[in-house]
PDB file of C-alpha atoms in Angstrom:
ATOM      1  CA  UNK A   1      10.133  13.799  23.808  1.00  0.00           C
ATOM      2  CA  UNK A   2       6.788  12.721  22.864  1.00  0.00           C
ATOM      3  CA  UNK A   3       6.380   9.464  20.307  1.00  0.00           C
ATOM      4  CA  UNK A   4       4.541   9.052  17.912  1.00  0.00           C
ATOM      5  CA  UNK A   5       4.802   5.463  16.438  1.00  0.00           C
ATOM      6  CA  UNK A   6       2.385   2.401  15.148  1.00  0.00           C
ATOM      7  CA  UNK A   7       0.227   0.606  17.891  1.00  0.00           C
ATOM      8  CA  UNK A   8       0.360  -2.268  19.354  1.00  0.00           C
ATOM      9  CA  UNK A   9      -2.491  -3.347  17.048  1.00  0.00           C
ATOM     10  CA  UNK A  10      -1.384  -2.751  13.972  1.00  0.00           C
ATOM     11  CA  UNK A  11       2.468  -4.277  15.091  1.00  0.00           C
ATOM     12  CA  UNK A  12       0.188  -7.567  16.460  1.00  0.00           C
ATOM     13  CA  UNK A  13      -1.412  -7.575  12.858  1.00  0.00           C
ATOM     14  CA  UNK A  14       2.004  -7.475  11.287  1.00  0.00           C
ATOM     15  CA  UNK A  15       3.637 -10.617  13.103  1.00  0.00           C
ATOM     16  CA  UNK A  16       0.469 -12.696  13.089  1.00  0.00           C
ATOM     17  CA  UNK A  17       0.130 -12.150   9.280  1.00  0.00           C
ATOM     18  CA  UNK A  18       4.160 -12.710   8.545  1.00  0.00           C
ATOM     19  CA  UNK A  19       3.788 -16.275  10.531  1.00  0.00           C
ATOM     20  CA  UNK A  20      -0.035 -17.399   8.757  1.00  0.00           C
ATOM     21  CA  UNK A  21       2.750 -17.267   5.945  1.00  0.00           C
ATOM     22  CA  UNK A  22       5.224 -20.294   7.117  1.00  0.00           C
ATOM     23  CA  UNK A  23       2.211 -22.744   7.037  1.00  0.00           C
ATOM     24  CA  UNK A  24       1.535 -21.697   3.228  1.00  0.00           C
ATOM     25  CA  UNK A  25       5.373 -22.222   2.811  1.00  0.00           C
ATOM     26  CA  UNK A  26       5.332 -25.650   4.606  1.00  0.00           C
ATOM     27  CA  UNK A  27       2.294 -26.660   2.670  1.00  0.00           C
ATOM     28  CA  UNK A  28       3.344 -26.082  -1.010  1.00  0.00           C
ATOM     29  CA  UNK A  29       7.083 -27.136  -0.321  1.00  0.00           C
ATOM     30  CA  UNK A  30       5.247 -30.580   1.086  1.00  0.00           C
ATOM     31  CA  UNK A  31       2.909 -30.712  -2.159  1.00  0.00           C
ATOM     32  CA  UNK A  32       5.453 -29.764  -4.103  1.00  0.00           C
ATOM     33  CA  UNK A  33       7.479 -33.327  -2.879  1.00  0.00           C
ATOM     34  CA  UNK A  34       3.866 -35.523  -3.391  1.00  0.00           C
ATOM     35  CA  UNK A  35       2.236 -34.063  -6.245  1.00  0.00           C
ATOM     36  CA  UNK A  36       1.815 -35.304  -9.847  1.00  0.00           C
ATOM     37  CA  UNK A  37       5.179 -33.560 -11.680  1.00  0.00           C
ATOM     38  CA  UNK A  38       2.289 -31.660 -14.110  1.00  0.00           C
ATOM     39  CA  UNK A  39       1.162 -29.655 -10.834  1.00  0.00           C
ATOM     40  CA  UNK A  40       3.953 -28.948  -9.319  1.00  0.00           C
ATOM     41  CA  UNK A  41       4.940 -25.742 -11.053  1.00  0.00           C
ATOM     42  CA  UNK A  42       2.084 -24.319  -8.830  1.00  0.00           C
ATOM     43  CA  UNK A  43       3.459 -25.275  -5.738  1.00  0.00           C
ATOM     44  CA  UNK A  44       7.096 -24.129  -6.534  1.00  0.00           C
ATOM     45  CA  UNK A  45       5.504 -20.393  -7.234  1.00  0.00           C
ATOM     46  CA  UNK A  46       3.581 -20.703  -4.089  1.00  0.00           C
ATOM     47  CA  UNK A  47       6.236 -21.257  -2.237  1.00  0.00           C
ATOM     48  CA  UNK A  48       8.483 -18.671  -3.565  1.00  0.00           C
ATOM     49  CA  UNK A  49       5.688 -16.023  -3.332  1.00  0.00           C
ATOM     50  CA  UNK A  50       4.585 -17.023   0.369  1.00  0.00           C
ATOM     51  CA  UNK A  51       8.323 -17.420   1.027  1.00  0.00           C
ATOM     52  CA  UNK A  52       8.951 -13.885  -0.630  1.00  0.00           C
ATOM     53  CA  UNK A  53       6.395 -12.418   1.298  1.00  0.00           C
ATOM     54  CA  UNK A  54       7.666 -13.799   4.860  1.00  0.00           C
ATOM     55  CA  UNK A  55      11.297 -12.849   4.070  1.00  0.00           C
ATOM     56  CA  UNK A  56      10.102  -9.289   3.212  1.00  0.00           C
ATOM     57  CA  UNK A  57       7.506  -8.682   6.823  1.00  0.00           C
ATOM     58  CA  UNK A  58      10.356 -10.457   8.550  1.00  0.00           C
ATOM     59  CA  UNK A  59      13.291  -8.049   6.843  1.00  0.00           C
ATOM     60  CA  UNK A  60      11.245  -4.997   7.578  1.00  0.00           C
ATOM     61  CA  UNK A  61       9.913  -5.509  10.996  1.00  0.00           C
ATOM     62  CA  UNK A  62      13.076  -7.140  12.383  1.00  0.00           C
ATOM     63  CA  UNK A  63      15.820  -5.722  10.708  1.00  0.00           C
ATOM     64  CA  UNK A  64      15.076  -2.871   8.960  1.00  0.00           C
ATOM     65  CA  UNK A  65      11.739  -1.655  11.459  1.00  0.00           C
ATOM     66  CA  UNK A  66       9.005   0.184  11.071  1.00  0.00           C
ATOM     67  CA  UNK A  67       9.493   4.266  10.607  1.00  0.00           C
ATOM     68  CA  UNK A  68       8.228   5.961  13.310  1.00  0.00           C
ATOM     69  CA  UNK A  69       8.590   9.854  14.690  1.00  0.00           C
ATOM     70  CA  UNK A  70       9.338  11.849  18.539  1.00  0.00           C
ATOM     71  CA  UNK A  71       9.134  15.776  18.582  1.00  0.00           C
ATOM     72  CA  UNK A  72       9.312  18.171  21.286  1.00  0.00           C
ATOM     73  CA  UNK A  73       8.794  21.595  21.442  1.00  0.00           C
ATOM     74  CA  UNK A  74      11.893  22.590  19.206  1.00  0.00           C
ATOM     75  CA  UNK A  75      12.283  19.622  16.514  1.00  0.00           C
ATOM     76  CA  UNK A  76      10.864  16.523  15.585  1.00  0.00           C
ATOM     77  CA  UNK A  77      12.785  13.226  14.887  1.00  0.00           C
ATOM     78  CA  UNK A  78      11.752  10.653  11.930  1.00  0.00           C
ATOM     79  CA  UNK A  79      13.246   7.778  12.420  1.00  0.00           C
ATOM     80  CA  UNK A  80      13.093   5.841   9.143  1.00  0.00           C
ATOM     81  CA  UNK A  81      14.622   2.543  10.204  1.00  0.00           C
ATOM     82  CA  UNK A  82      17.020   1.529  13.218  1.00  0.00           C
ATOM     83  CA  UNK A  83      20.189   3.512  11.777  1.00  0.00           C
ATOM     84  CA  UNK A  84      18.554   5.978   9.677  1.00  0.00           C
ATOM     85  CA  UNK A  85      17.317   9.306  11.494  1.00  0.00           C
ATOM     86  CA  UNK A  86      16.439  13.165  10.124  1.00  0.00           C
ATOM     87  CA  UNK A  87      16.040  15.822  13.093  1.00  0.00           C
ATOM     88  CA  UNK A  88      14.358  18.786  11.379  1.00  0.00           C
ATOM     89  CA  UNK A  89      13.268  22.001  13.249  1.00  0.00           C
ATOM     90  CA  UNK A  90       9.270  22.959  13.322  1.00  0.00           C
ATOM     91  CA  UNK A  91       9.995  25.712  11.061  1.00  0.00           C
ATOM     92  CA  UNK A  92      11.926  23.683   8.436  1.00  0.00           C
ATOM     93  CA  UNK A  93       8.477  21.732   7.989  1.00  0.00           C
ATOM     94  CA  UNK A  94       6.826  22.749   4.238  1.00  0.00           C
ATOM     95  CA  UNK A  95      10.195  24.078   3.194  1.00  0.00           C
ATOM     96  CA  UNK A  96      12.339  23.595  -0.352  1.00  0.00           C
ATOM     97  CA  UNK A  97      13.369  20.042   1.328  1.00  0.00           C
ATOM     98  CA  UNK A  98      10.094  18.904   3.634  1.00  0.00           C
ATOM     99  CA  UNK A  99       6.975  19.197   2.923  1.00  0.00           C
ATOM    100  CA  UNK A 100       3.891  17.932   5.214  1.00  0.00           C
ATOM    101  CA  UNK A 101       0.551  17.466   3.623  1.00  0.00           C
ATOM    102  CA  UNK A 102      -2.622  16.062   4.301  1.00  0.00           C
ATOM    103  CA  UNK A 103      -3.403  12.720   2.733  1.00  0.00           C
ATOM    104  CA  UNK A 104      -7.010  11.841   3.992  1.00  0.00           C
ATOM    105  CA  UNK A 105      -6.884  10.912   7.815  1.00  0.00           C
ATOM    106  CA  UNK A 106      -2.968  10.302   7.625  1.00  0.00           C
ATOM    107  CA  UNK A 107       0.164  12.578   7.587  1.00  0.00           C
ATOM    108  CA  UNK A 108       2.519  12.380   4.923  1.00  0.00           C
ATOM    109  CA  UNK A 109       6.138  13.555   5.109  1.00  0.00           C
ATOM    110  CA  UNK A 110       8.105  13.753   2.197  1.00  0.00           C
ATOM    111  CA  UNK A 111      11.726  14.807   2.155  1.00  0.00           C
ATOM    112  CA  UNK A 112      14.243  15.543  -0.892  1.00  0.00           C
ATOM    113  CA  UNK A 113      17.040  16.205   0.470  1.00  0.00           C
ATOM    114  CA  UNK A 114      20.353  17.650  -0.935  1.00  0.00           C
ATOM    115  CA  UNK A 115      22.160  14.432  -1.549  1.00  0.00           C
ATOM    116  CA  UNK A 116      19.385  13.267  -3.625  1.00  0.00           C
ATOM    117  CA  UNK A 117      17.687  11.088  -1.451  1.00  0.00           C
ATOM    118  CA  UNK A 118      14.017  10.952  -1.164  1.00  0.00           C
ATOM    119  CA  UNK A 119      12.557   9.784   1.785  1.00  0.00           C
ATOM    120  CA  UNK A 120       8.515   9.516   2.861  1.00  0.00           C
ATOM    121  CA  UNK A 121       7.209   8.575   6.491  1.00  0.00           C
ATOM    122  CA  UNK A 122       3.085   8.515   6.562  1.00  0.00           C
ATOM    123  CA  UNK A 123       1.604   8.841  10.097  1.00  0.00           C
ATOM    124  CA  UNK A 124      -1.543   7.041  10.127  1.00  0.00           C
ATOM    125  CA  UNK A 125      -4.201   6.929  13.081  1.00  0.00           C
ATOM    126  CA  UNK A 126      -3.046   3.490  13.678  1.00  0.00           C
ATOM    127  CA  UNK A 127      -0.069   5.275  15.398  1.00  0.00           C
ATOM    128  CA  UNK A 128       0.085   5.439  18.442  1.00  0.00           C
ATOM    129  CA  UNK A 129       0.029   9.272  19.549  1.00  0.00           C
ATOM    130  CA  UNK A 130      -1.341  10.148  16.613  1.00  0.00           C
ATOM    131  CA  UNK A 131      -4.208  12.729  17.761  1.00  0.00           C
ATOM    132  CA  UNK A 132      -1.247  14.506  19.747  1.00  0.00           C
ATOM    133  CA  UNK A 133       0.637  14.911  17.435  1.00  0.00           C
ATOM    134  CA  UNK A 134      -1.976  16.207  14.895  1.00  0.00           C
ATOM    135  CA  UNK A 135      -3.572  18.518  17.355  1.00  0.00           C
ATOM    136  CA  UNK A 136       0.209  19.725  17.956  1.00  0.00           C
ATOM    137  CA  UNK A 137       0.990  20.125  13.813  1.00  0.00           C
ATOM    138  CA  UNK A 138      -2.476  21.598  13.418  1.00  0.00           C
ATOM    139  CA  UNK A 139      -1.695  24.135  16.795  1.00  0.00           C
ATOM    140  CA  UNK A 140       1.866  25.280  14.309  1.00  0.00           C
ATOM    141  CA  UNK A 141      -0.112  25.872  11.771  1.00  0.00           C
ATOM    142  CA  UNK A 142       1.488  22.965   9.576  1.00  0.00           C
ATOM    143  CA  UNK A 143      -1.843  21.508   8.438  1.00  0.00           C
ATOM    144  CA  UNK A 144      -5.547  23.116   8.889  1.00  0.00           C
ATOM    145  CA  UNK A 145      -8.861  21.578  10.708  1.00  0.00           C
ATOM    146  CA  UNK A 146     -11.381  21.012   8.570  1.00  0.00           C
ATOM    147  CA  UNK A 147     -13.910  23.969   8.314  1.00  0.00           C
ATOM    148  CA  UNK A 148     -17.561  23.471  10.412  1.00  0.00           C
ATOM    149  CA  UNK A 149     -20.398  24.209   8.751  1.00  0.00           C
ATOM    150  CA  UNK A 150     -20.902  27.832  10.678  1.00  0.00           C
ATOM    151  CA  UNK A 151     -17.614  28.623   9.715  1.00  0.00           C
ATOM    152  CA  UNK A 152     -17.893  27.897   6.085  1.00  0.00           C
ATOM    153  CA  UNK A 153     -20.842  29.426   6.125  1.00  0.00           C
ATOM    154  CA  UNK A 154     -19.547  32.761   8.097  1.00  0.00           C
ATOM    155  CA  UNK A 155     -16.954  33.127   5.337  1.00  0.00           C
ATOM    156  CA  UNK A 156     -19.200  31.806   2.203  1.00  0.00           C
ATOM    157  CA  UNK A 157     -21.819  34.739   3.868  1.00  0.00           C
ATOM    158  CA  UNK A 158     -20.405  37.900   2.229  1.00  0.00           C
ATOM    159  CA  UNK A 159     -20.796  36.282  -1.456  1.00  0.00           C
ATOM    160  CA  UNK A 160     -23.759  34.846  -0.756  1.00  0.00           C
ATOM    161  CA  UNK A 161     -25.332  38.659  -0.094  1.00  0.00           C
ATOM    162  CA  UNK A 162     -23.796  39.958  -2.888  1.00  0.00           C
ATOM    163  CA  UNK A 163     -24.497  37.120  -5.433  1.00  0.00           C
ATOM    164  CA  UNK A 164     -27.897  37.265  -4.363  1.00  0.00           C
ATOM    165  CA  UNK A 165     -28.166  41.241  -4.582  1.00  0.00           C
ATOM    166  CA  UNK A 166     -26.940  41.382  -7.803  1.00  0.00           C
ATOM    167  CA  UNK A 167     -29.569  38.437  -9.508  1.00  0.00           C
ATOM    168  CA  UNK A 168     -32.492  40.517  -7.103  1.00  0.00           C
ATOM    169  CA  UNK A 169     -31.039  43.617  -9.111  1.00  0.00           C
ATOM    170  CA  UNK A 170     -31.406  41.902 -12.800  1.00  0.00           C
ATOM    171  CA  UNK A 171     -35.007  40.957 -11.923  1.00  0.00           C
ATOM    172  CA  UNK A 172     -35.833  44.543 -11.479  1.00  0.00           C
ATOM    173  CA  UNK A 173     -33.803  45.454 -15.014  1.00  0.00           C
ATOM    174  CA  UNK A 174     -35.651  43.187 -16.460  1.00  0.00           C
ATOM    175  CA  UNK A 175     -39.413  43.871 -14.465  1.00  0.00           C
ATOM    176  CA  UNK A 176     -38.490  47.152 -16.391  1.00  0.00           C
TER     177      UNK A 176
END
């Protein structure tokens, strides 16, 4: 199966952002001990908020990690987190329950499935097998390549000619 999942980059950016939190943390929990009493209300919401925000990168790229997607010829695989996992066939995609659309440069994936649950994975090309994977959805016919210019201008021809025969035919109704 081919993967499709986020890059080492983006995963690097992730963990060096969740610890530039724990000196914040360390900071206003230290200020919070030597500052005057009036300021300290300051550092007790930075902490929570820096501490918030740590707890939450940690939570989702330890425990609960990050969503990522394998497909094959007959089915893909979304994994949402560690335990949680949809196998859907190529032709299910854009059904009742899936549907795959085009969100600028990324892919999202939106299911609602029976039970109620609605679940979203966006593909981004910070994934890693991203133009794969797009040239394969785009191959199945799930999303479209953009038009070039000849070709918008190949299909745009036909109303062009007749938009400009018919003002070319009210000049001469009204030379007359």
């Amino acid at each position: 199966m081919y993967v499709c999942k986020p890059g080492l980059f983006m995963r690097a950016v992730s963990w060096l952002v969740m610890l530039a939190l724990l000196p914040e943390v360390y900071f206003c929990l230290y200020m919070l001990k030597e500052c005057a009493p009036e300021e300290r209300t300051y550092f007790l919401g930075g902490s929570l908020i820096f501490g918030a925000l740590f707890l939450t990168l940690f939570w989702r790229m330890i425990v609960f990690a990050p969503a990522w997607l394998e497909y094959d010829d007959d089915k893909l695989l979304f994994h949402f987190s560690r335990q949680v996992e949809q196998t859907v066939l190529w032709q299910q995609l854009n059904s009742e329950y899936i549907q795959a659309a085009e969100s600028g440069r990324n892919l999202l994936f939106r299911f609602a499935l029976p039970d109620d649950r609605k679940r979203q994975l966006l593909v981004t090309p910070m994934f890693s097998g991203y133009r794969d994977f797009k040239h394969e959805c785009e191959r199945r016919g799930i999303i479209r390549r953009p038009l070039t210019a000849k070709q918008a201008y190949e299909q745009m021809e036909p109303y062009l000619e007749r938009l400009f025969k018919e003002v070319e035919n009210k000049i001469n109704e009204d030379k007359k």
